Each structure stands twice: as structure tokens, then as C-alpha cells.
Short mmCIF file of C-alpha atoms and ligand atoms in Angstrom, two decimals:
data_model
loop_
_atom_site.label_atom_id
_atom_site.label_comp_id
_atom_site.label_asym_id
_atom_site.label_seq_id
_atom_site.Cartn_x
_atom_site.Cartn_y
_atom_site.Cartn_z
CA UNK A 25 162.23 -145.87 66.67
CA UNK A 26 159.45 -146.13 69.29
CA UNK A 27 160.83 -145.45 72.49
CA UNK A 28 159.19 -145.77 75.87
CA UNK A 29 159.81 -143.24 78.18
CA UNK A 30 159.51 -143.55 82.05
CA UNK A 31 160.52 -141.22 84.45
CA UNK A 32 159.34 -139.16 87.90
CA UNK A 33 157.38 -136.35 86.41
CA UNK A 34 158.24 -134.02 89.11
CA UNK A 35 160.90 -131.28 89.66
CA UNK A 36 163.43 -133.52 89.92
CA UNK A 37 166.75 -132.96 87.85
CA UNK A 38 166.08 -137.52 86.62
CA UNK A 39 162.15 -136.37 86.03
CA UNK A 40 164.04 -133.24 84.02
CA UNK A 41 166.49 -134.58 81.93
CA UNK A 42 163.92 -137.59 80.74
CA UNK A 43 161.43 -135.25 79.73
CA UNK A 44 164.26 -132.88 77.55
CA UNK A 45 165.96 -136.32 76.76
CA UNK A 46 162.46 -137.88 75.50
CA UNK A 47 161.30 -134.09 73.51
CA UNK A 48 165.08 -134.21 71.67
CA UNK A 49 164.33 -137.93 70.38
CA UNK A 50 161.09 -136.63 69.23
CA UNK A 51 162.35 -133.66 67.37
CA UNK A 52 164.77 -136.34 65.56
CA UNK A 53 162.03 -137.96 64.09
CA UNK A 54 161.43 -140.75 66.61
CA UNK A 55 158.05 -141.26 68.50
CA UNK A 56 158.48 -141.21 72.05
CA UNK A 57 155.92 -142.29 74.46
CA UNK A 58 155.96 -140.94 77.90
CA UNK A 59 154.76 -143.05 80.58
CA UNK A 60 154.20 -141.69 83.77
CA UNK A 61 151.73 -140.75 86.33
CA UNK A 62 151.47 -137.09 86.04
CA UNK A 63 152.60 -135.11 82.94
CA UNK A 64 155.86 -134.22 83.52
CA UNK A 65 156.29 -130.97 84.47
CA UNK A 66 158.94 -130.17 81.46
CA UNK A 67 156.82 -131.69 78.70
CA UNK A 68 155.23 -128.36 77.42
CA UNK A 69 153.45 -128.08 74.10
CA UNK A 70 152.23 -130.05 71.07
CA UNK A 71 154.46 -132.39 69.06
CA UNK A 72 153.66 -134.66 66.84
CA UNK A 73 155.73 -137.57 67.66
CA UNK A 74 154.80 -136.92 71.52
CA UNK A 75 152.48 -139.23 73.36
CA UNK A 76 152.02 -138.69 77.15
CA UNK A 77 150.30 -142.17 78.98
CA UNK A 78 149.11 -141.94 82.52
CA UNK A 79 149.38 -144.64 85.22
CA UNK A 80 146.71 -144.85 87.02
CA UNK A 81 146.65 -146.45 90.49
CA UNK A 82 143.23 -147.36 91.32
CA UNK A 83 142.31 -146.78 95.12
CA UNK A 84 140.78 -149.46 96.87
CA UNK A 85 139.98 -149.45 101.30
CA UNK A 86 141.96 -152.27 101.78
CA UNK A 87 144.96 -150.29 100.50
CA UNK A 88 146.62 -148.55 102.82
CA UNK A 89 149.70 -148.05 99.92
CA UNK A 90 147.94 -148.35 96.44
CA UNK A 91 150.34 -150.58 94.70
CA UNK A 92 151.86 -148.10 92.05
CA UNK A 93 154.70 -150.50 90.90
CA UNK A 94 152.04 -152.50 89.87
CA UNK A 95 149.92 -150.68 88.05
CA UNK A 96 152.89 -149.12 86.03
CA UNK A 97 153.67 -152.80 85.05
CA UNK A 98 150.60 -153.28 83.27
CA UNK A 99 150.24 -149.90 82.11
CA UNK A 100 154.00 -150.82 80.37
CA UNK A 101 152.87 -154.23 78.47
CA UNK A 102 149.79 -152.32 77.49
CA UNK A 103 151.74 -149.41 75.81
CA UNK A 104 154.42 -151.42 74.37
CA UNK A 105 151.52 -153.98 72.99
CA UNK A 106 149.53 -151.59 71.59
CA UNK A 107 152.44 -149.03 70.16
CA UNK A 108 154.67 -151.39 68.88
CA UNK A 109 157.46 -150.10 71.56
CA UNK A 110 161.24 -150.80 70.60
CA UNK A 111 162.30 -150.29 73.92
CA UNK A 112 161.56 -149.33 77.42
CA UNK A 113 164.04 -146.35 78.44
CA UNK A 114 163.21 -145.70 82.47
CA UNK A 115 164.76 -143.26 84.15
CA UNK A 116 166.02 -143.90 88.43
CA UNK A 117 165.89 -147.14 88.93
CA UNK A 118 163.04 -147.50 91.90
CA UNK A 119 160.72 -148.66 91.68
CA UNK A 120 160.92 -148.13 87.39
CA UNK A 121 164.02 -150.90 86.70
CA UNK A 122 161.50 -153.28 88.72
CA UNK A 123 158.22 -152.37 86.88
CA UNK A 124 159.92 -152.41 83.80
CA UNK A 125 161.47 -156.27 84.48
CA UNK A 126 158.49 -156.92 84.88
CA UNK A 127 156.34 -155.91 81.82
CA UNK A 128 159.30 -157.43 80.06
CA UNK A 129 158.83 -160.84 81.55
CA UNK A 130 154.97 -160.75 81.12
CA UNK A 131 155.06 -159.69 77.49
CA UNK A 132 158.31 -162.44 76.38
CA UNK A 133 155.08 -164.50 77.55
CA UNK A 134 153.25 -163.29 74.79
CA UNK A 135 156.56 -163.49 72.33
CA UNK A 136 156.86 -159.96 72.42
CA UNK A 137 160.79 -158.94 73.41
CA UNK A 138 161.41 -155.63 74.50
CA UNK A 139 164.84 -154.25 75.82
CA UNK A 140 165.28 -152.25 78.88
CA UNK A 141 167.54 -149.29 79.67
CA UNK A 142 167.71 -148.18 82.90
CA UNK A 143 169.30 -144.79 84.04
CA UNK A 144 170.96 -144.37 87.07
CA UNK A 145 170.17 -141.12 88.71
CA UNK A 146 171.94 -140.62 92.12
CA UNK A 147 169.73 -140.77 95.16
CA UNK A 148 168.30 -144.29 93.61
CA UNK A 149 171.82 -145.43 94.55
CA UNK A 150 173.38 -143.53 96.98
CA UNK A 151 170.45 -142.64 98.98
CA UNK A 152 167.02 -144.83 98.86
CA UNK A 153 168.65 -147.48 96.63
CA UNK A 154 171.16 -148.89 99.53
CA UNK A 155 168.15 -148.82 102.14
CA UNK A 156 168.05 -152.35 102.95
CA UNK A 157 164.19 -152.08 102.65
CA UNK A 158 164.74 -151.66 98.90
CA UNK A 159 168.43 -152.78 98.25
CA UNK A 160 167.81 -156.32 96.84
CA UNK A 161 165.08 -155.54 94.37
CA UNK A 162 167.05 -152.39 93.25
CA UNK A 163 170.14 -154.86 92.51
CA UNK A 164 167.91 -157.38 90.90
CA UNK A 165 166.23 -155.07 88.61
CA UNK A 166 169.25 -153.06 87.83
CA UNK A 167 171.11 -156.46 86.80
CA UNK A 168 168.07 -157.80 84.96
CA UNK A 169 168.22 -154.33 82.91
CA UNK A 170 169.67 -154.84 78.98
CA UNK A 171 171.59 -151.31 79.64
CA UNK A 172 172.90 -149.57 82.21
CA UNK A 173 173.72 -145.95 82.00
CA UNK A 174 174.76 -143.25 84.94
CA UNK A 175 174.47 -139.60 85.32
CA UNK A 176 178.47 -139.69 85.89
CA UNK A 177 181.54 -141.27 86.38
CA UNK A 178 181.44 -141.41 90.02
CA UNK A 179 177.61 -142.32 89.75
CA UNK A 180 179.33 -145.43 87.94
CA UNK A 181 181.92 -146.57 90.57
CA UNK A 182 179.20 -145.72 93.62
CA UNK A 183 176.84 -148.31 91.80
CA UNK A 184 180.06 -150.70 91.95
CA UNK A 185 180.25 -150.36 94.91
CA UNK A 186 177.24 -150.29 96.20
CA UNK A 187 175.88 -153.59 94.81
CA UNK A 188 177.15 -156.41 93.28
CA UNK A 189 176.60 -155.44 89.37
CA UNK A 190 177.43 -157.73 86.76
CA UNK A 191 177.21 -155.77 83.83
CA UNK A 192 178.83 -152.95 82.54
CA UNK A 193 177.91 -149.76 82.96
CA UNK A 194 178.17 -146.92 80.42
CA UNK A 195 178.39 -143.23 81.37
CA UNK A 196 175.88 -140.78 79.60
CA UNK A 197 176.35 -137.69 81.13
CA UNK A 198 173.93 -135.12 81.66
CA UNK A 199 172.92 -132.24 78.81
CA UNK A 200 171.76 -129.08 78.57
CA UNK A 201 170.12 -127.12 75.50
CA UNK A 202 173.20 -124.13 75.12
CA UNK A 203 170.64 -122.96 72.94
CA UNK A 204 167.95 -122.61 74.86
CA UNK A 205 169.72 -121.15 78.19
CA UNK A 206 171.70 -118.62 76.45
CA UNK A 207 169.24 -115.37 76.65
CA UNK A 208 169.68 -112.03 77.04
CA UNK A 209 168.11 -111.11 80.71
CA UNK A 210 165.58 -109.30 81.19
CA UNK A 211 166.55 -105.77 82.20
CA UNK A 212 162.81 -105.14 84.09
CA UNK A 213 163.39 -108.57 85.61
CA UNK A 214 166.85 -107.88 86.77
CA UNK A 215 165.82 -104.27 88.43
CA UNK A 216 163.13 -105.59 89.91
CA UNK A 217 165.17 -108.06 92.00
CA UNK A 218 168.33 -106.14 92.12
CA UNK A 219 167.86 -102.19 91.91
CA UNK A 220 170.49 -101.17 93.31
CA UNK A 221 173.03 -103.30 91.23
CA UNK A 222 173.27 -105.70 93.49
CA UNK A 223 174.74 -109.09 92.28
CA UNK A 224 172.08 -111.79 91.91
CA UNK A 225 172.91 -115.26 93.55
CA UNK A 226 170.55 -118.13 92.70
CA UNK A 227 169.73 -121.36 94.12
CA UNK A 228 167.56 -123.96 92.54
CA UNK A 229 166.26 -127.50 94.19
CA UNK A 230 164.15 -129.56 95.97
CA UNK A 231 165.02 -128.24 98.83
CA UNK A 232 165.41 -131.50 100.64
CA UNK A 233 168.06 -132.44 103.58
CA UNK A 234 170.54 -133.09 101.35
CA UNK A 235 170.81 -129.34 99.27
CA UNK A 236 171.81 -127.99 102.33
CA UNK A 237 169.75 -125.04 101.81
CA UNK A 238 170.92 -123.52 105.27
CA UNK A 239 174.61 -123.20 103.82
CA UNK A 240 173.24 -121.42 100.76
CA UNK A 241 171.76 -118.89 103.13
CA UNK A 242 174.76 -118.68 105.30
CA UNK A 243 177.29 -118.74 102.45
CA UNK A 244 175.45 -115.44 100.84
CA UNK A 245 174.92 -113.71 104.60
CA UNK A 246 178.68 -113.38 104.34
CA UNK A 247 179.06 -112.91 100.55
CA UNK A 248 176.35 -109.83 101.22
CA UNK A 249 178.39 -108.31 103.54
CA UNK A 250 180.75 -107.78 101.32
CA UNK A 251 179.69 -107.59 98.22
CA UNK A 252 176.00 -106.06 98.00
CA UNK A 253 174.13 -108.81 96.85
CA UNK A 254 170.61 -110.45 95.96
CA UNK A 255 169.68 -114.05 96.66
CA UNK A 256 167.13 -116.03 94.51
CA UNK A 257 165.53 -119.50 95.92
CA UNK A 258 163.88 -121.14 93.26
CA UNK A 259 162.08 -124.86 94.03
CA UNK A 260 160.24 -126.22 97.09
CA UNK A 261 160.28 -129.13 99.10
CA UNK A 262 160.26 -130.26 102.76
CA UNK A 263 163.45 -127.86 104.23
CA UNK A 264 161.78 -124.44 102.97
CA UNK A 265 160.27 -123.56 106.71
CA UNK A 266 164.04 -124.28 107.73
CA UNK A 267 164.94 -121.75 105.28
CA UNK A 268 162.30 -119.12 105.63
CA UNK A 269 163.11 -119.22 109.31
CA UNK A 270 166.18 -119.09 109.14
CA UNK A 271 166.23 -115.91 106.95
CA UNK A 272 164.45 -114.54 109.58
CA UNK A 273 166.82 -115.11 112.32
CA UNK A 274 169.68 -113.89 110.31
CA UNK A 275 167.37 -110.82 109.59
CA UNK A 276 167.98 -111.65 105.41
CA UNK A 277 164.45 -111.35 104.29
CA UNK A 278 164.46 -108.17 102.37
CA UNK A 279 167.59 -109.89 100.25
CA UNK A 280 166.13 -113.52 99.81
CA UNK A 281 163.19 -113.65 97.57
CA UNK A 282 161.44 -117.16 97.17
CA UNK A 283 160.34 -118.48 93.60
CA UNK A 284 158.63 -121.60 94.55
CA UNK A 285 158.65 -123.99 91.71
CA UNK A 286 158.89 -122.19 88.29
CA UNK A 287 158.62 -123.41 84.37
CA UNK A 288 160.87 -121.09 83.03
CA UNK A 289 164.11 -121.25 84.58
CA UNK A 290 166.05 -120.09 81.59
CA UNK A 291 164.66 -116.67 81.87
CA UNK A 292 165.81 -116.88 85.74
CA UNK A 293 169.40 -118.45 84.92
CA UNK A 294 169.75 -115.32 82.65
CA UNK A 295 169.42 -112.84 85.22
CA UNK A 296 171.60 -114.76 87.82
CA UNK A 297 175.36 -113.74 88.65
CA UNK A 298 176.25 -116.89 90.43
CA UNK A 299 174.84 -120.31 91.06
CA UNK A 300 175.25 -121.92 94.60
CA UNK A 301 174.98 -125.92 95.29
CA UNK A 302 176.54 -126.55 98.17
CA UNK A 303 174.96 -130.24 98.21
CA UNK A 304 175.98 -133.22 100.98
CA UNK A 305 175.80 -135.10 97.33
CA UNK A 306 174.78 -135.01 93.83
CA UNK A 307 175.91 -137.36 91.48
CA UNK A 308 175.89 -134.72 88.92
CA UNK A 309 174.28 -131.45 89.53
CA UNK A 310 171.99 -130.77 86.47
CA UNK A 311 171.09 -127.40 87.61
CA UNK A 312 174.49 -126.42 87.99
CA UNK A 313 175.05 -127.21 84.05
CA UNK A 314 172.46 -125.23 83.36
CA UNK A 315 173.60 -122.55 85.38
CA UNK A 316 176.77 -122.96 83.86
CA UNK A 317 175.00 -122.42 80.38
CA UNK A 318 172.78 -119.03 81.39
CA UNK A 319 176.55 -117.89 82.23
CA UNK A 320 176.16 -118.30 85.93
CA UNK A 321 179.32 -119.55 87.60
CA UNK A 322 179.19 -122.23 90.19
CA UNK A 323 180.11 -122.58 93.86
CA UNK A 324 179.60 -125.76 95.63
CA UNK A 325 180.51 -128.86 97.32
CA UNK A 326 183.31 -131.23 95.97
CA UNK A 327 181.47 -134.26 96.07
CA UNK A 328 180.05 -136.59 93.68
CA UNK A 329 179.91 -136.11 90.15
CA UNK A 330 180.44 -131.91 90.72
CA UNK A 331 184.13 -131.96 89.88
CA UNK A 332 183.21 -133.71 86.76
CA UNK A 333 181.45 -130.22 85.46
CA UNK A 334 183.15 -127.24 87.87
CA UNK A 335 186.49 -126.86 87.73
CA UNK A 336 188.31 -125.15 90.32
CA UNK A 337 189.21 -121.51 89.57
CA UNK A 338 188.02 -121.54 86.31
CA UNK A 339 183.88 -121.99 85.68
CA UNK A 340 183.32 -121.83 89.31
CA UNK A 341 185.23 -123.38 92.65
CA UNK A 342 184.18 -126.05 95.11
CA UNK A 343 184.63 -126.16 98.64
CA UNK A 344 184.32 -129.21 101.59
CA UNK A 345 180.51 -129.97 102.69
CA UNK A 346 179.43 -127.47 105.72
CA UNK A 347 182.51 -124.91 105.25
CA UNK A 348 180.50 -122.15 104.46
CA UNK A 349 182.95 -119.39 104.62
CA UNK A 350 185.57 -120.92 102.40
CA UNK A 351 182.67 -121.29 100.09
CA UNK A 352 181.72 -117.52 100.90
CA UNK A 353 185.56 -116.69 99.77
CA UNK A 354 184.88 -118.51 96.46
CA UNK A 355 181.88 -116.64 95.95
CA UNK A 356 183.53 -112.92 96.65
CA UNK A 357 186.42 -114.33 94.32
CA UNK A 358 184.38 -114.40 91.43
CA UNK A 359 182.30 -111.74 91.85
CA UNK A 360 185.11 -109.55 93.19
CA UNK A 361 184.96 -107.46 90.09
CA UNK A 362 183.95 -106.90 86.17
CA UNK A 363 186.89 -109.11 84.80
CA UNK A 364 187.66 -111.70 87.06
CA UNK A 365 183.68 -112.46 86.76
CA UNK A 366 183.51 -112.04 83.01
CA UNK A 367 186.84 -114.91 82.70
CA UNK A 368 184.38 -116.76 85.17
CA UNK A 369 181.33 -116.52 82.74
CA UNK A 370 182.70 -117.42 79.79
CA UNK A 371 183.98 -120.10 81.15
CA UNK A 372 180.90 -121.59 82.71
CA UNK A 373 179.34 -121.11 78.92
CA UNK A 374 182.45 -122.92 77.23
CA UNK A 375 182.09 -125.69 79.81
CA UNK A 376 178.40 -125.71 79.24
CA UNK A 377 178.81 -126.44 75.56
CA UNK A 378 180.87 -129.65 76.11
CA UNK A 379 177.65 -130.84 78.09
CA UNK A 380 175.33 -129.87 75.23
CA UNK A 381 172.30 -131.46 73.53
CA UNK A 382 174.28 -131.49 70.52
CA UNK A 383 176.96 -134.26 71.83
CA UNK A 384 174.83 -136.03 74.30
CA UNK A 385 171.30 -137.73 72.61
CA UNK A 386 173.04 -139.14 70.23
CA UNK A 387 175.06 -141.17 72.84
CA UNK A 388 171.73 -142.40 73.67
CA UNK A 389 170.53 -143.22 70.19
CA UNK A 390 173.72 -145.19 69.49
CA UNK A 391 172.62 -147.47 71.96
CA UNK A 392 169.20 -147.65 71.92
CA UNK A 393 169.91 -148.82 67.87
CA UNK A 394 172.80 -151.18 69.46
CA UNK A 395 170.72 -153.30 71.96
CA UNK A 396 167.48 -152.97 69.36
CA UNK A 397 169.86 -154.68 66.94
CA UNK A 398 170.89 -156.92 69.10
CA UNK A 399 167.42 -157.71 70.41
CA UNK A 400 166.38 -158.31 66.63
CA UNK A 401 169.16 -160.77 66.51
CA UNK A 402 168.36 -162.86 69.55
CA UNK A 403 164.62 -163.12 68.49
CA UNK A 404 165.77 -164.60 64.74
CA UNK A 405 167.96 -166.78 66.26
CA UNK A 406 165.43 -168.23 68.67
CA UNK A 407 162.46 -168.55 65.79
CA UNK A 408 165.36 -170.27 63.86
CA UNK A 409 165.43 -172.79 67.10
CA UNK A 410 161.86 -172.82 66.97
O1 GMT B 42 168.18 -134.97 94.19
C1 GMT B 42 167.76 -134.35 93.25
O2 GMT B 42 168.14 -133.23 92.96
C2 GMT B 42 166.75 -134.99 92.38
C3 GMT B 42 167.36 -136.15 91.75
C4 GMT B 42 166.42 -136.85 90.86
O3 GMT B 42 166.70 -137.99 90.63
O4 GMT B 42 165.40 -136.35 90.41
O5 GMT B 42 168.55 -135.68 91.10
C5 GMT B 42 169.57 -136.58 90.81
O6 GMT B 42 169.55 -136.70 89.40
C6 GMT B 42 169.92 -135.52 88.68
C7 GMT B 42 169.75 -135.78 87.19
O7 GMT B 42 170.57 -136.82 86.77
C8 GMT B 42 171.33 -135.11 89.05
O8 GMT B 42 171.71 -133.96 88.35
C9 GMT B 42 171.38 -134.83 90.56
O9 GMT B 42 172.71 -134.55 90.93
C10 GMT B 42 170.91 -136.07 91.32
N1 GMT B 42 170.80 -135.73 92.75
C11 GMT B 42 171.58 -136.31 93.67
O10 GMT B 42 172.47 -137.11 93.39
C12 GMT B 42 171.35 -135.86 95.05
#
């Protein structure tokens, strides 16, 4: 199939699993188009069923906000025209459900039908979505979609209730590549960060309000003073001033070390001991799968979709938003000693593998081939009409 792939091509875990999403289609033999206005940051390398389009939003002086939705609209009809698109797959619904509707309606203009699937992310729902600023467009477009998928299960019900959906929705979960995330560390990494033999913590996000990035550092303050112990901070975003200052105060620095944003976070998964997310939300918590599947055990909040992947006592534990030291407990549980962490790691791996590649894209291709059949119908019955 040709599939049209649209996603944010940023850090984010949506921007993420689109880009590993749209390079497993490709190694199946279909051609996947990426449409987006930077190249995503996963899409590494040459393949050739790959093909990366760019939106470009034209500056003008009369525009104080260059309208983006726009030019992704047109930059749609004018990939699907041109490469024979079967469908439009666009990933977190704003403004990309909208754009998409309405490249759709332009090109049914031209008798050209092309299905949209929309994926359902999180914070396109339970954050910016229900802002009344965006909430009816987000509604409209989502409804106007051919398919609906979310992250999770209680992605799915928050969408319920959220806004009045008419459709069903079907729940793709998140993947990882087991594969890919199961290496061997790096011993010169590893003592380079830890030489002592201290236990290596990691935390990897955006670093935005809702990651709580102040309760990672305060849940591994008192995990350290137990249990000597290494912190990693991988990402960026607008709360890492909170956190460097706070390290400061709590007089941490020598422990934390900050990544900034990296490419290879397999190689860093491998070296980690324990993966903290002690989120206000996440409707899934991508990076804690793929913790999960470089053997890192999880501790975090038990919100959202995170009791759909951790389960408590056994690949990790969870904990109520803001209590810190309960989540501290968790984390000296696990790392207590050799075999009470080993149970803990091969049991993030075995719950990894449920979650793999392997299982997951072809969900996806079952229903991409189910609505482009269904599509194909509709259009013969309407030129029979005709
Ligand atoms: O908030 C983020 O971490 C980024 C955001 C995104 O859309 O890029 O992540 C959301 O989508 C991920 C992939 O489906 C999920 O794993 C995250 O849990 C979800 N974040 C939230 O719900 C806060």
C-alpha cells in the first residue's frame, strides 16, 4: 500500500512511535510517505520505500501566526495526488485530524477518495484537545476521521468522555522493537556514569509540567541515600532550569548528569537499572515500554494508561501523583538487592515482549487493508450510481 504518514517530528513519544510505526510498514514492503515539517527526528537512514515531504509554511508580514494547518492541507492533496496515496494515517489529532479532513474534502472534489486514520495520542485529548479554544474542531475532525485508534484503553474511555464521539474507537497500543532495545551495555559507558557501582536511575521526557521532573529528583534524593545511586536525565524542554536548580538546592549535582536530547536511547536504556515516570498523566508511557524492554524496571504514577503496561510488584510498582517517598520505597524495593532486581528485570523484558513490533503493526495493517477495502467499495458503488 501507499500510506501517508503525518505526525509531530519532534521528541515526542506520538512524533516517535509514527516514525518506528511508518519505518516497520516500509520494511514490509509498503511505501510510506512521511509528511511533516521537519524530518522526524527517528527517521534515520536510507530506505527504499521511504519518502520524507516537508510542509512548508511560507512567512508573510501580515502573519503574525503563519497558518501551518493550512499549508499542511495542501501539501496533503498534493502528495496523495501525485503518489497515488491509499490513505492518510496522522498521528495526534491537532491540528493533523483537521488538515487531513480537509485535503480529503478538497481532493473527493477532484474524485479522488482517500481514507483517514487518526491516532489518538494523549495530551491531544486530555490536555490541549479539551481547551475550549480548540475543543470543537478537535471533535469535528476526530468524528469526520474513517478510523479512530488510541494509545490505550483509558486513552479510549477519556476520548468518550471528553467529547461526544460517534464512532468507535479501536485500541492499538503502543510497540517497541524487543529487538532493538535488548543490548548488552556498554561496560566504558556504565563506569563512566557509575564507578563506584552505583545503581543507574534514568529519566527520559520532555520535561514539561506534566513529567513532574521535580519528583524524579526528589524520589532518587531519597533512593540515594540509601542505596548509592546515579541519576540520568535524558530530553529537554521548558521545566529543565526547574530541574537544574533544583539539583542545586538539594546539593545532587555530582549524581544527576543531564543528556539533553539524544538519538540513541537504546544504548542508554541498556545501561539503566531503573526507569522513573512519575507523570500527572500519560495515556501510555512509551518510554516506560521501552525501558521495560532495555530491562529497566519502572516506577511511576498510577494514572492513565500506566497500569495497562506496569504491574504492581512485578515489572515495576506505581505510586499516587506527588507521593514521592512511597515512590522512593518502590524504588529501594527493587533495587534492594541482586535477586529481587533480577525477578524485576526479567519481568520488565517479558512484559516488553507482549508490547512488541512483532504483535502490534500488523494491528495497523489489518485496518488500513479493512477501510481501503471498504473505501474501494464505496467508490464502485457510487460510479455504478453514476
Ligand atoms: O507528552 C508526551 O510525552 C508527548 C506526547 C506526544 O504526543 O508526543 O506523548 C503522548 O503520546 C505518547 C505516544 O503515544 C504516549 O506514550 C504518552 O504517554 C503521551 N503523553 C501523555 O499522555 C502526557
Amino acid at each position: 500500500m501507499n500510506i501517508g504518514i503525518v505526525c509531530y517530528p519532534t521528541f515526542g513519544g506520538s512524533g516517535v512511535l509514527a516514525t518506528e510505526l511508518g519505518m516497520a510498514l516500509a520494511d514490509k514492503d509498503h511505501n510510506v510517505h512521511f509528511i511533516t515539517y521537519r524530518q522526524p527526528v527517528r527517521l534515520t537512514g536510507f530506505h527504499a520505500n521511504m519518502f520524507y515531504h516537508e510542509v512548508r509554511v511560507p512567512t508573510y508580514p501580515l502573519f503574525d501566526y503563519p497558518p501551518y494547518e493550512s499549508a499542511l492541507s495542501s501539501t496533503l492533496v498534493d502528495v496523495v495526488k501525485n503518489n497515488h496515496l491509499d490513505l492518510l494515517h496522522v498521528h495526534y489529532a491537532i491540528p493533523h485530524a483537521s488538515s487531513a479532513f480537509m485535503a480529503k474534502q478538497i481532493l473527493q472534489q477532484e474524485n479522488k477518495y482517500v481514507p483517514v486514520i487518526t491516532t489518538l495520542h494523549g495530551t491531544d485529548i486530555t490536555l490541549v484537545g479539551r481547551d475550549k479554544t480548540y475543543a470543537p474542531v478537535v471533535a469535528f475532525s476526530i468524528n469526520q476521521s474513517d478510523a479512530i485508534t488510541a494509545v490505550s484503553e483509558n486513552l479510549k474511555e477519556e476520548t468518550y468522555k471528553t467529547f461526544r464521539i460517534e464512532k468507535d474507537i479501536q485500541v492499538i497500543y503502543n510497540f517497541v522493537d524487543v529487538r532493538r532495545f535488548d543490548k548488552k551495555p556498554i561496560d566504558a559507558f556504565r563506569k563512566v556514569i557509575a564507578p563506584d557501582n552505583e545503581r543507574i536511575v534514568m529519566h527520559a521526557s520532555n520535561f514539561r509540567k506534566i513529567k513532574r521532573i521535580g519528583d524524579v529528583i526528589q524520589i532518587f534524593k531519597t533512593l540515594n541515600e540509601h542505596i548509592p545511586s546515579r541519576l540520568l536525565l535524558v530530553g529537554d524542554g521548558p521545566e529543565r532550569h526547574v530541574a537544574e536548580s533544583l539539583c542545586r538546592e538539594l546539593d545532587l549535582c555530582d549524581a544527576i548528569r543531564f543528556l539533553g536530547k539524544q538519538q540513541d536511547m537504546e544504548e542508554i536504556f541498556a545501561v539503566a537499572d531503573l526507569f522513573l515516570l512519575p507523570s500527572e498523566y500519560e495515556s501510555f508511557g512509551l518510554s516506560a515500554l521501552e525501558a521495560m524492554a532495555g530491562g529497566s524496571p519502572v516506577v511511576a504514577t498510577n494514572v492513565g494508561g500506566l497500569p495497562e503496561i506496569i504491574i504492581q510488584g512485578v515489572n515495576g510498582f506505581m505510586g499516587d501523583v506527588g507521593d514521592t517517598d512511597q515512590m522512593a520505597r518502590y524504588a529501594i524495593e527493587i533495587l534492594k538487592d541482586e535477586s529481587t532486581f533480577s525477578r524485576f528485570r526479567d519481568n520488565a523484558r517479558k512484559q516488553a515482549d507482549n508490547f512488541d513490533i512483532t504483535r502490534i503493526v500488523p494491528q495497523y495493517e489489518q485496518l488500513y487493508e479493512r477501510l481501503y477495502k471498504g473505501f474501494c467499495k464505496g467508490r464502485h458503488e457510487e460510479d455504478k450510481i453514476a
